[in-house]
Coordinates of C-alpha atoms and ligand atoms in Angstrom, one line a residue:
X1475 CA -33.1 32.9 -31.5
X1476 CA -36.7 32.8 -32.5
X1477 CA -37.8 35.8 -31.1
X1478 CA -36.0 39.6 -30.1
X1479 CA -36.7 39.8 -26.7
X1480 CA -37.6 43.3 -26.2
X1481 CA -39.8 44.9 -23.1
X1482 CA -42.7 46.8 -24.7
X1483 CA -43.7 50.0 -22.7
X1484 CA -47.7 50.3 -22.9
X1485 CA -47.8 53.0 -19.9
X1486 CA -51.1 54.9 -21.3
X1487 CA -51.5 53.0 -24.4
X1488 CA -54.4 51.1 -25.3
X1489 CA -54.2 47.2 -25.1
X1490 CA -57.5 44.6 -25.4
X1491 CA -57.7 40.9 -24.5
X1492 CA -60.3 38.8 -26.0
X1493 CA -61.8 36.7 -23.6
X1494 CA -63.4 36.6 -20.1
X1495 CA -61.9 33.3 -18.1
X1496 CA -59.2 32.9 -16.1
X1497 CA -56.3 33.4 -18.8
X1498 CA -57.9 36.4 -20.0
X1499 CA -57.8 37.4 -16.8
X1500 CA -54.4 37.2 -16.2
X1501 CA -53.2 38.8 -19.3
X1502 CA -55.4 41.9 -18.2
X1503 CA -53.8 42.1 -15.0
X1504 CA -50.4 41.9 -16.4
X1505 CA -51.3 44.5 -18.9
X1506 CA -52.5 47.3 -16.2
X1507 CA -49.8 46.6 -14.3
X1508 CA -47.7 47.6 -16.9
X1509 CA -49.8 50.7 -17.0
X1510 CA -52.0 49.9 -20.4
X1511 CA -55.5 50.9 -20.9
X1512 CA -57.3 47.7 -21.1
X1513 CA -60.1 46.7 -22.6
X1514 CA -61.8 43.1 -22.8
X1515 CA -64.1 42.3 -25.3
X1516 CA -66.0 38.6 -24.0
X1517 CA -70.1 38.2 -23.9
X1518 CA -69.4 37.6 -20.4
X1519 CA -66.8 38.3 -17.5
X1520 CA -65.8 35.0 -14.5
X1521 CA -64.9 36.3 -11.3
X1522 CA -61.1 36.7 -11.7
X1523 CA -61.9 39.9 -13.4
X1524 CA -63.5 40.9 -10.4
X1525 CA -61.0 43.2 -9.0
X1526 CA -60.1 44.2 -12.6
X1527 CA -63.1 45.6 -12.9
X1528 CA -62.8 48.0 -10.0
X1529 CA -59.7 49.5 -11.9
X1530 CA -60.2 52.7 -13.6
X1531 CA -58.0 51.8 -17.0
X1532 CA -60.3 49.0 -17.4
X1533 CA -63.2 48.9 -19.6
X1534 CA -65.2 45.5 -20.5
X1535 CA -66.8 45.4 -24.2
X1536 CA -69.5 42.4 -24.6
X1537 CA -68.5 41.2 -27.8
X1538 CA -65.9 39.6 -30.2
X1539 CA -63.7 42.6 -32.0
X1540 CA -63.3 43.3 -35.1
X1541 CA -60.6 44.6 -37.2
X1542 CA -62.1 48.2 -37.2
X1543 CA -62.9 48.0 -33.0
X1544 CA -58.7 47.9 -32.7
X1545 CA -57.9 51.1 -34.5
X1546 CA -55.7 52.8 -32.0
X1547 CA -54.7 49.4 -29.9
X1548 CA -50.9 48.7 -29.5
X1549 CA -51.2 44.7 -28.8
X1550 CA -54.0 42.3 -28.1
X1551 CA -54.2 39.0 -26.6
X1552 CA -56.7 36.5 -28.2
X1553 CA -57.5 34.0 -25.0
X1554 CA -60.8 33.2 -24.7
X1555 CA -60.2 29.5 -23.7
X1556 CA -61.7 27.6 -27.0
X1557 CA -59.5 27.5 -29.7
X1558 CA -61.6 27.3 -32.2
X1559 CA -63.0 30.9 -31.1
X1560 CA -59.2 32.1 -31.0
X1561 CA -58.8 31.1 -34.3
X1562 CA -62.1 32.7 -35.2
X1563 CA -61.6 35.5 -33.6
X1564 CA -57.8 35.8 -34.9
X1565 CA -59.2 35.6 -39.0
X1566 CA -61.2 38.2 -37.7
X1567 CA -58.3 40.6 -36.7
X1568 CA -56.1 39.6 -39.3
X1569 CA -54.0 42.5 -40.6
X1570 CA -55.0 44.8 -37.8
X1571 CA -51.7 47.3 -36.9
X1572 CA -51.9 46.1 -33.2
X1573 CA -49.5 43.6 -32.5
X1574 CA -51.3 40.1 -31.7
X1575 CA -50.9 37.3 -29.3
X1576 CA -53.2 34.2 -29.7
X1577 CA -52.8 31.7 -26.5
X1578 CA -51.3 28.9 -27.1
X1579 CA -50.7 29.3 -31.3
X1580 CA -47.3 30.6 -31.9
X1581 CA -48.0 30.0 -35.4
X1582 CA -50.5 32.6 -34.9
X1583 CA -48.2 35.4 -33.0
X1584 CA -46.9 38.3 -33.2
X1585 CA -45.3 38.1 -30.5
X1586 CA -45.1 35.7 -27.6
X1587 CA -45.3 36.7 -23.7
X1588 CA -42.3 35.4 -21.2
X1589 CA -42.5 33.8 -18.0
X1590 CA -42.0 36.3 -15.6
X1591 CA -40.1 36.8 -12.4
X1592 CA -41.5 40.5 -11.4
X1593 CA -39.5 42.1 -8.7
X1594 CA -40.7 45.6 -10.0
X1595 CA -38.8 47.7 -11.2
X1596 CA -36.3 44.4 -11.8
X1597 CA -38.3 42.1 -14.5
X1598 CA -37.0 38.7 -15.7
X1599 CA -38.4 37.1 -18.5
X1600 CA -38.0 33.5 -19.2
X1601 CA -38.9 32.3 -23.0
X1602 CA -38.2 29.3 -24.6
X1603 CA -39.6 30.5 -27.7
X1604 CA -42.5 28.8 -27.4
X1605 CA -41.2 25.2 -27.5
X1606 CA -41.7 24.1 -23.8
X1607 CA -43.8 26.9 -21.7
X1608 CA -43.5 24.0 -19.0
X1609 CA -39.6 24.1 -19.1
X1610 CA -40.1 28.1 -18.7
X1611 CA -42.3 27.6 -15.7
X1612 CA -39.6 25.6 -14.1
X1613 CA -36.8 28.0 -14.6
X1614 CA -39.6 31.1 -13.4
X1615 CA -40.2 28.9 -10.2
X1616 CA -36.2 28.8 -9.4
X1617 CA -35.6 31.9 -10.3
X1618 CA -38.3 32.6 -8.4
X1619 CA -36.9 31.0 -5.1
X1620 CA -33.6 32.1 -5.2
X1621 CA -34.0 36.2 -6.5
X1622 CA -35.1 37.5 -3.0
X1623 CA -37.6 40.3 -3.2
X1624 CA -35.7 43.0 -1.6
X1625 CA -34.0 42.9 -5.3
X1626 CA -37.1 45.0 -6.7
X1627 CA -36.3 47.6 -4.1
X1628 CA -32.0 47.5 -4.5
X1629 CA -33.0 48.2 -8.6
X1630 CA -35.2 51.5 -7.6
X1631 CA -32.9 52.1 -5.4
X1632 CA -30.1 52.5 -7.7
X1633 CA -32.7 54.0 -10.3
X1634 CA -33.3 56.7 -8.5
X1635 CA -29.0 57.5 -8.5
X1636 CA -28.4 57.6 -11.8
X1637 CA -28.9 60.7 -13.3
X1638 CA -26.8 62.1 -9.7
X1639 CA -23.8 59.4 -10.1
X1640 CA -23.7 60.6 -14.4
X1641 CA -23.5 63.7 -13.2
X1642 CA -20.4 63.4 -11.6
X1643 CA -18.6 60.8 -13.5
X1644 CA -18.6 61.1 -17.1
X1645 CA -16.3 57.8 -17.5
X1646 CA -19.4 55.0 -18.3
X1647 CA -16.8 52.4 -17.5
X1648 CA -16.1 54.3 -14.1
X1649 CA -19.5 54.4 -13.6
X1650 CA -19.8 50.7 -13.9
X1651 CA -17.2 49.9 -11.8
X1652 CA -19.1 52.0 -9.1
X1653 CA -22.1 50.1 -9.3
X1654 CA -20.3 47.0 -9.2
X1655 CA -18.8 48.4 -6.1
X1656 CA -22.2 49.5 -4.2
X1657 CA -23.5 46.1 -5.6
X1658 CA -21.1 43.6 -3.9
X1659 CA -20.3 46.0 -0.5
X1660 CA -22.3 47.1 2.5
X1661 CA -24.9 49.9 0.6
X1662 CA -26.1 47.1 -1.1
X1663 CA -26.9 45.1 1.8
X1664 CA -28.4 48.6 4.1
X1665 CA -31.1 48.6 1.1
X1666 CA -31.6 44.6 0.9
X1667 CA -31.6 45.3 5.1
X1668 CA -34.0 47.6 4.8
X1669 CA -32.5 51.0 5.7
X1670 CA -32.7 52.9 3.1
X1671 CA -32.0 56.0 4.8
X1672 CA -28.6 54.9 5.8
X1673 CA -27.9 53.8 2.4
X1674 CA -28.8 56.6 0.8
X1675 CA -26.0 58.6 2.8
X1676 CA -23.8 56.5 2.2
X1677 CA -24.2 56.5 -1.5
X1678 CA -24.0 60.1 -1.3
X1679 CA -20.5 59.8 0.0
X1680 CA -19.6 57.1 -2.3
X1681 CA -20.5 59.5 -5.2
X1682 CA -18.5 62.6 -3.6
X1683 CA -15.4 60.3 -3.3
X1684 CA -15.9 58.5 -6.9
X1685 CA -15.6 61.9 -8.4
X1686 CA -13.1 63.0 -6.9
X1687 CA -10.9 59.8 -7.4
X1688 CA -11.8 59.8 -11.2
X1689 CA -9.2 62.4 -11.7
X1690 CA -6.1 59.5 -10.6
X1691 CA -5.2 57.5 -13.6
X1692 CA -7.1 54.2 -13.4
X1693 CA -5.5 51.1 -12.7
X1694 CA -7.0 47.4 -13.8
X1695 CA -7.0 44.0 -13.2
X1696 CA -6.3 41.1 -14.7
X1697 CA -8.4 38.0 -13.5
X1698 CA -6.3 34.3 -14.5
X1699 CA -9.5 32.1 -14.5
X1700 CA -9.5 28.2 -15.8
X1701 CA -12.1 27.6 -18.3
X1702 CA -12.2 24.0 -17.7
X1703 CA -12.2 21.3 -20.3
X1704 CA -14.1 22.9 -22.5
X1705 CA -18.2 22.5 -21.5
X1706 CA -19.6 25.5 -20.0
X1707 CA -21.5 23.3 -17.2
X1708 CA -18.0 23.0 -15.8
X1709 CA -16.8 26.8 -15.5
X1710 CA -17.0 27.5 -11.4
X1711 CA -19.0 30.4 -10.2
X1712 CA -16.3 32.6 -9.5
X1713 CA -15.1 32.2 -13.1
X1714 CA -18.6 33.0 -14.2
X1715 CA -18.7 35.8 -11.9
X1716 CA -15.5 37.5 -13.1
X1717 CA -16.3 37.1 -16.8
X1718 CA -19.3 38.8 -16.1
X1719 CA -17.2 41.9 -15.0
X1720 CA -14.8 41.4 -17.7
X1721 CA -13.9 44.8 -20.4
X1722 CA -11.6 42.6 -22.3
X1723 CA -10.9 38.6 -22.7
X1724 CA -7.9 37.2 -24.0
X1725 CA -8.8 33.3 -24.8
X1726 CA -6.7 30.7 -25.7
X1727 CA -7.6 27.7 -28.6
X1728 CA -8.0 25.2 -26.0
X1729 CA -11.4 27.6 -24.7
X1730 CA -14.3 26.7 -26.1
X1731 CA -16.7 29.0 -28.3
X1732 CA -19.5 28.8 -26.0
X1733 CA -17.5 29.4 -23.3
X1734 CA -15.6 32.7 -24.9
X1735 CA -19.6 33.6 -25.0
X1736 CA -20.2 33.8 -21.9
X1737 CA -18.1 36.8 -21.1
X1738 CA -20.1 40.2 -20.9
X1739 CA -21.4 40.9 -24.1
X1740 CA -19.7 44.0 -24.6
X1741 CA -16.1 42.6 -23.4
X1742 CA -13.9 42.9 -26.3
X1743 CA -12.6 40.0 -27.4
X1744 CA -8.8 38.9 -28.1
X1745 CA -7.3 35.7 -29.8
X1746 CA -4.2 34.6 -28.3
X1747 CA -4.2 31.2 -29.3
X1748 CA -1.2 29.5 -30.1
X1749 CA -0.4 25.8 -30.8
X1750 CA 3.4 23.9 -31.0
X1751 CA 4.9 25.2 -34.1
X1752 CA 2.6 28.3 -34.9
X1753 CA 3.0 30.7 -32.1
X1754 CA -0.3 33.1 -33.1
X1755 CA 0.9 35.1 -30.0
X1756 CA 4.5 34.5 -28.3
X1757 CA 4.4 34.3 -24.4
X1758 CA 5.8 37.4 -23.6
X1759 CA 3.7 39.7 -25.7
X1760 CA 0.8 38.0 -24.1
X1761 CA 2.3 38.8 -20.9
X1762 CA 3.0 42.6 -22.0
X1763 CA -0.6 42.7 -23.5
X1764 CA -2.3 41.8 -19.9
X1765 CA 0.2 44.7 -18.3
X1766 CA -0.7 47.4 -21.3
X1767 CA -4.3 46.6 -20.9
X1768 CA -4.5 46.3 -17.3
X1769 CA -2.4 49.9 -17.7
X1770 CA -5.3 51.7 -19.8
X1771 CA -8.2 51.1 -16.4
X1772 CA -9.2 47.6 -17.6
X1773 CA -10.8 44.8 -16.5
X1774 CA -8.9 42.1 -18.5
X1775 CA -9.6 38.3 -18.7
X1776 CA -6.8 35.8 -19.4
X1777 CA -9.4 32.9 -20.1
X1778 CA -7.1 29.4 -20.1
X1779 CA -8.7 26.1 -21.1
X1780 CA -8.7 23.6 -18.0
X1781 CA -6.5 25.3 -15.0
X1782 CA -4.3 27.9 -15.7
X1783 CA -1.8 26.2 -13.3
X1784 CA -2.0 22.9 -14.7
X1785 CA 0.8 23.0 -18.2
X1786 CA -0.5 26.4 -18.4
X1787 CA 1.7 28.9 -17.8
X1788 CA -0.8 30.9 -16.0
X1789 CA 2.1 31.3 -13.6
X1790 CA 4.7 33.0 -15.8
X1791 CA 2.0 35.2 -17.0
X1792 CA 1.1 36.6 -13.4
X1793 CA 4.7 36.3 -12.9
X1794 CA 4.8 39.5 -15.2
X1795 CA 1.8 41.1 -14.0
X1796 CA 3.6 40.9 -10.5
X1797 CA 6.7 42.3 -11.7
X1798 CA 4.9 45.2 -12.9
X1799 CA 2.5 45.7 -9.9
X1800 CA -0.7 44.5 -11.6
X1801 CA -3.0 43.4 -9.4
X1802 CA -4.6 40.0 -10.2
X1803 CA -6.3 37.2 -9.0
X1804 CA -6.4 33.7 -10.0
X1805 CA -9.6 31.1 -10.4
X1806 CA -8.7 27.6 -10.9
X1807 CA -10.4 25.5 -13.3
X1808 CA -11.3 22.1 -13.6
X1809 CA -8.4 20.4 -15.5
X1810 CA -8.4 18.1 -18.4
X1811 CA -7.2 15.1 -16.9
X1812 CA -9.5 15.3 -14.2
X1813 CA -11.9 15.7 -16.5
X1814 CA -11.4 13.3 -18.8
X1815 CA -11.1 10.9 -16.3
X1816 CA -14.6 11.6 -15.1
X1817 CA -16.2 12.0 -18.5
X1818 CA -14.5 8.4 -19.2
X1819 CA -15.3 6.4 -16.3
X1820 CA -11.8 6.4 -15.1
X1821 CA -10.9 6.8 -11.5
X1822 CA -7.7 8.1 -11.2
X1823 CA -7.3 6.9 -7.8
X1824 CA -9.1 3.9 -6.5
X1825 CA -8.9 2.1 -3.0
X1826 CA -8.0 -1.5 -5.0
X1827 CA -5.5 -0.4 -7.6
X1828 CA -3.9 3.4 -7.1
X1829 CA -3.4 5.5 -4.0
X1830 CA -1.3 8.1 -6.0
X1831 CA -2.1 9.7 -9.4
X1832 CA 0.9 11.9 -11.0
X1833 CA 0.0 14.5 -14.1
X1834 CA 2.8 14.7 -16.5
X1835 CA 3.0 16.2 -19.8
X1836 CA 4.4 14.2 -22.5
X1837 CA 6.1 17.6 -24.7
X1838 CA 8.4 19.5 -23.9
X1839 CA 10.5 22.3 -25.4
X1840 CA 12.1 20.0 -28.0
X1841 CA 9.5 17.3 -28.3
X1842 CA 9.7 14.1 -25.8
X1843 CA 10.0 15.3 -22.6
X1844 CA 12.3 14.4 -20.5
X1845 CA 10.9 12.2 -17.5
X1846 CA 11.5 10.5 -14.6
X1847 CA 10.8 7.1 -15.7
X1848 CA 11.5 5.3 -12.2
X1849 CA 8.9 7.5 -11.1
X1850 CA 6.2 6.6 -13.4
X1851 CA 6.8 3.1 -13.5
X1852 CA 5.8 2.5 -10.0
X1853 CA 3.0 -0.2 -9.3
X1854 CA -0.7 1.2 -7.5
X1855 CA -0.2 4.4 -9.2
X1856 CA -2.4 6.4 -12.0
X1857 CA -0.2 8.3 -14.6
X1858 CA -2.2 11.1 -16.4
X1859 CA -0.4 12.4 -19.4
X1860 CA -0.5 16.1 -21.2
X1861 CA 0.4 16.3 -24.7
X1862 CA 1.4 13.2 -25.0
X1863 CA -0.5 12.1 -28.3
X1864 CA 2.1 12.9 -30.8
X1865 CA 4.4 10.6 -28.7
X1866 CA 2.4 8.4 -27.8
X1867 CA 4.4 5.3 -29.6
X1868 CA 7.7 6.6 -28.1
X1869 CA 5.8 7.0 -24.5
X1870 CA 4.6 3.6 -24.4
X1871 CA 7.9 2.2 -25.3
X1872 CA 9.7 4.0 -22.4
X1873 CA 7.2 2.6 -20.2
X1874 CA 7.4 -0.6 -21.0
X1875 CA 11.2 -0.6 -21.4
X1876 CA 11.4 1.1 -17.9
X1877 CA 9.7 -2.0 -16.3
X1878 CA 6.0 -1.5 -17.2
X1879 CA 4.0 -5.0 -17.7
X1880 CA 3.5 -3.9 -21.7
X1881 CA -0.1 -5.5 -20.7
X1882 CA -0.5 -2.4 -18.7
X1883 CA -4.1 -1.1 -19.3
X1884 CA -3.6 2.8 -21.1
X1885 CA -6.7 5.0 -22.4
X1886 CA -6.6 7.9 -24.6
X1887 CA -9.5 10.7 -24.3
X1888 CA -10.4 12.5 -27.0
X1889 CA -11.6 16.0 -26.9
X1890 CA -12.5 14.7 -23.4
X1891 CA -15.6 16.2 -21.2
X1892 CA -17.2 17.8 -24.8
X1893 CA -19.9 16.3 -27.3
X1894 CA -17.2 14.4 -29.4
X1895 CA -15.3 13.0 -26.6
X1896 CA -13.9 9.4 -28.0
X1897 CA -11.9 7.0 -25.7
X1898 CA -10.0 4.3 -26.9
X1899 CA -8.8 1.3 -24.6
X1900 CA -6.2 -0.5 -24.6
X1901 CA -3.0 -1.9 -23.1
X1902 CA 0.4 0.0 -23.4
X1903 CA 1.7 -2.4 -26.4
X1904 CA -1.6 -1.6 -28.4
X1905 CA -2.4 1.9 -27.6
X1906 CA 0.0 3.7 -30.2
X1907 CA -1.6 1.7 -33.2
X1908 CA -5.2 2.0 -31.7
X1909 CA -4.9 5.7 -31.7
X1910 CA -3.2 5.5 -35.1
X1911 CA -6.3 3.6 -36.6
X1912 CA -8.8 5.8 -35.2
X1913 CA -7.1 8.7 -36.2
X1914 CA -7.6 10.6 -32.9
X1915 CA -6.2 14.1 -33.3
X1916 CA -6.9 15.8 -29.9
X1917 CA -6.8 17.3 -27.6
X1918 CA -6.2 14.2 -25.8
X1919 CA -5.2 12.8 -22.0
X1920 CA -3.5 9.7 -22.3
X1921 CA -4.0 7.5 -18.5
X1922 CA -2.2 4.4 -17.8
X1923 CA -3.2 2.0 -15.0
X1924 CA -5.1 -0.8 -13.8
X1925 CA -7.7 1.7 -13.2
X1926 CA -8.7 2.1 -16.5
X1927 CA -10.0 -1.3 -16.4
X1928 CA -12.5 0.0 -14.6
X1929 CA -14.3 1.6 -16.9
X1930 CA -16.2 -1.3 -18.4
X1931 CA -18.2 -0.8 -15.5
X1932 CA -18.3 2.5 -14.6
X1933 CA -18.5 4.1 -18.1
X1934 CA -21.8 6.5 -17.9
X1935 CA -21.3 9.3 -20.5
X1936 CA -21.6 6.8 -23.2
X1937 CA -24.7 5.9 -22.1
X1938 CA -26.0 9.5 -22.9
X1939 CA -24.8 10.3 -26.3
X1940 CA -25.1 13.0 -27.9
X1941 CA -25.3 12.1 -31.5
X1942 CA -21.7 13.3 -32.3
X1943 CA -20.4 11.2 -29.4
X1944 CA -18.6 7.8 -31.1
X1945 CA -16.6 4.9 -28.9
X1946 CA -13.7 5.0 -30.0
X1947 CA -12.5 1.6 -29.4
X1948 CA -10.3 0.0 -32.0
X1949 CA -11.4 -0.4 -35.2
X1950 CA -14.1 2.1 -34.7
X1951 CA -15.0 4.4 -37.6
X1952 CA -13.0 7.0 -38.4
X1953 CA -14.6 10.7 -37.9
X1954 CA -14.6 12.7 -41.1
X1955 CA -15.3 16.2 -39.9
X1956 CA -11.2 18.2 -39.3
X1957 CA -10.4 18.0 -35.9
X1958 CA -7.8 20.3 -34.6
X1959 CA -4.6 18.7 -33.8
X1960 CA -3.0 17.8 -30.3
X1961 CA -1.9 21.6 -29.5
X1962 CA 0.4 22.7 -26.6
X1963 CA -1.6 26.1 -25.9
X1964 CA -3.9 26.0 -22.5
Ligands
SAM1167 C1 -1.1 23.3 -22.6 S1 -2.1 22.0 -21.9 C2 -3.2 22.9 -21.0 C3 -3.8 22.1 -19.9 C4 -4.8 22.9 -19.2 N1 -4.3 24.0 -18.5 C5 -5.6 22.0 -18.2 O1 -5.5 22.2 -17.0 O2 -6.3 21.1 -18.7 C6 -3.0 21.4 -23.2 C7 -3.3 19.9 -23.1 O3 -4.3 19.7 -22.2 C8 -5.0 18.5 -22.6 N2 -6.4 18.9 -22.8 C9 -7.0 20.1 -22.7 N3 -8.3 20.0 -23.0 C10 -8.6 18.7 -23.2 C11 -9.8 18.0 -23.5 N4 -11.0 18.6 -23.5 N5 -9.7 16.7 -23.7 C12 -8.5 16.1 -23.6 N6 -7.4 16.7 -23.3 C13 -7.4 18.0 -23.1 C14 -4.3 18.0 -23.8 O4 -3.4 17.1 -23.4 C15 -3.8 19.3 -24.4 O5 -2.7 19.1 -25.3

């Protein structure tokens, strides 16, 4: 982060602008809406300061400042529209205890000022620290369109509730949950409506009840939610949502550090990773942790990587939550094969060469899993395989022993859907030694079927790469940074 984002409170205190066009002017307005005392110091005023002027915290000095004329000034913007003036003016100023701001010269600033949405009392600042003002205007004008305006009044709103609602309930995390109530229910929607009035009792009730409820022991949740493949781009809404609302996250190996970030910032944070021979965290004591912390009031997120139904055993953990009258809810996610499949440019079904797609995992308890061969084997299908990289050799054998032209096109994805995705192609009587020579380590989703021929043509994420991203064909370089190994943890 280049800069601490921080909102300055000027209410009263004196703040100058150097400058009398049209960018001055806006910094002055901003500034006395914010309640400063501004004064402008420019040889001469355009007509955007017009309705400044008839403010009485304004006052209008005609001349550049000195170091000595900002004695007593919390911040000042240097924008007269000539840069060679700012930079003038800003030698003049140097070491001056006001905090400066020179338009367009981050170099020269001690600060910079965001992009604003302003839904007063509910501010949003949008910075990119400088590097792309353009890219912040973009962001302002969406946020712009999609924060309606009523939002400014819902904020005062609940402002003006506070200090009654703390009253009454000294639990912060009880008082959260209220909000979050009144936020996503009908009081909500009387202020966004308009009828305030009617809100306003009804809060009053809300509170009377809240308080009298916080006596009961509180009860959690637990929230299941898929995590997808591993880029944040790909987490749902929902998930987003319930992350957001999150006291605790347990996350698994297979969910991605950026991801884990997302959560509420003050959500505690719990590894439960586990891969096939070094159980960090057995099953059932992860199962036991969701029910103990659910127990103590919480909000807990079970973060799984992909979908927490898909080889996840997101069902045995709500299984336990269910036996112990947790209540809980599940959000799919988008799962790896899927992914991989569209990160590669691999339909998994296609009108010309599979009507039916079938997701298998390729471990089981005591390595190779057991599977039903005759199944797999069948002609105008996709097979999509979990955990299969450590038996790959053995995988491809049974195919093609089972019946499977050994000319059978396979693909392995690599850390599929993320910056260091690799694919290799292949054929089923090549795949094992291709994977062996590029020394994938995974996690990987191995597909077999005609359809992977089809991503000669349809391959677009290659086309994009980011510089980490390597095609992994045969023979391709091998990656020197550690890559985890093929893991059985979701
Ligand atoms: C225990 S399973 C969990 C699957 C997960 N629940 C899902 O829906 O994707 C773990 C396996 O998923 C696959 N996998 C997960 N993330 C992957 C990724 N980004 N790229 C390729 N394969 C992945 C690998 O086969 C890995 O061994």
């Amino acid at each position: 982060m280049q800069h601490l984002p921080v909102f300055l409170g000027v209410k009263g205190k004196r703040a100058a602008v150097v400058g009398g066009g049209a960018a001055a002017a806006r910094r002055s307005e901003t500034l006395a809406r914010a309640g400063a005392l501004v004064t402008v110091f420019a040889a001469r005023l355009d007509d955007e300061f017009r309705d400044l002027l008839a403010g009485a915290t304004f006052e209008h000095v005609a001349k550049e400042p000195t170091r000595a004329d900002l004695e007593g000034f919390a911040l000042c913007y240097v924008a007269t529209g000539d840069g060679e003036a700012d930079a003038r003016v800003f030698a003049a100023l140097r070491g001056a205890r006001a905090l400066i701001n020179v338009a367009d010269r981050p170099d020269l600033c001690d600060f910079i000022a965001p992009s604003i949405v302003d839904r007063d009392p509910l501010v949003v600042a949008i910075s990119t620290g400088g590097a792309s003002p353009m890219l912040a205007r973009l962001i302002k004008a969406r946020l712009e369109s999609s924060i309606p305006a009523a939002y400014g009044r819902l904020a005062a709103f609940m402002g003006r509730s506070r200090a009654l609602l703390a009253a009454k309930l000294d639990d912060p995390r009880a008082r959260r949950r209220f909000w979050e109530r009144v936020l996503e229910g009908p009081i909500a929607e009387m202020v966004l409506s308009d009828n305030e009035a009617a809100a306003e009792a009804a809060l009053a009730g809300e509170i009377e009840r809240a308080a009298g409820a916080s006596e009961i022991a509180p009860i959690g949740e637990v929230y299941l939610v898929g995590a997808g493949p591993g880029d944040p781009d790909l987490l749902t809404f929902r998930a987003l949502r319930l992350m957001q609302k999150a006291d605790v996250v347990l996350y698994d190996r297979l969910v991605s550090r950026p991801i884990v970030d997302l959560a509420r910032r003050e959500a505690e944070r719990i590894y439960v990773g586990k891969r096939r021979a070094d159980h960090a965290l057995p099953q059932q004591e992860i199962g036991d942790m969701l029910v103990r912390l659910a127990r103590e009031g919480k909000r807990v997120l079970r973060l799984k990587g992909g979908d927490p139904f898909m080889f996840g055993r997101g069902g045995e953990e709500i299984e336990t939550l269910a036996d112990h009258n947790i209540p809980f809810q599940v959000c799919p996610g988008i799962t790896a094969a899927t992914a991989c499949a569209a990160y590669a440019g691999i339909p998994l079904t296609h009108r010309d060469h599979a009507q039916a797609c079938v997701f298998v995992t390729g471990s089981g308890r005591n390595g190779l899993v057991d599977l039903d061969w005759a199944t797999l084997v069948r002609p105008n299908q996709t097979v999509a395989i979990y955990m299969g990289l450590g038996h790959l050799e053995e995988l491809a054998q049974a195919f093609v022993a089972h019946g499977a032209d050994p000319d059978l096109p396979a693909a392995i994805v690599d850390n599929g859907a993320r910056a260091n995705q690799r694919v290799v192609v292949g054929a089923l009587r090549t795949i094992a030694a291709q994977a062996r020579a590029a020394a994938l380590r995974g996690p990987t989703i191995i597909i077999v079927g005609t359809v992977v021929a089809l991503r000669d043509k349809l391959n677009w994420y290659a086309k994009f790469p980011s510089p980490a991203v390597e095609e992994g064909v045969f023979g391709a370089e091998i990656r020197r940074e550690v890559q985890p190994t093929e893991r059985d943890d979701g």
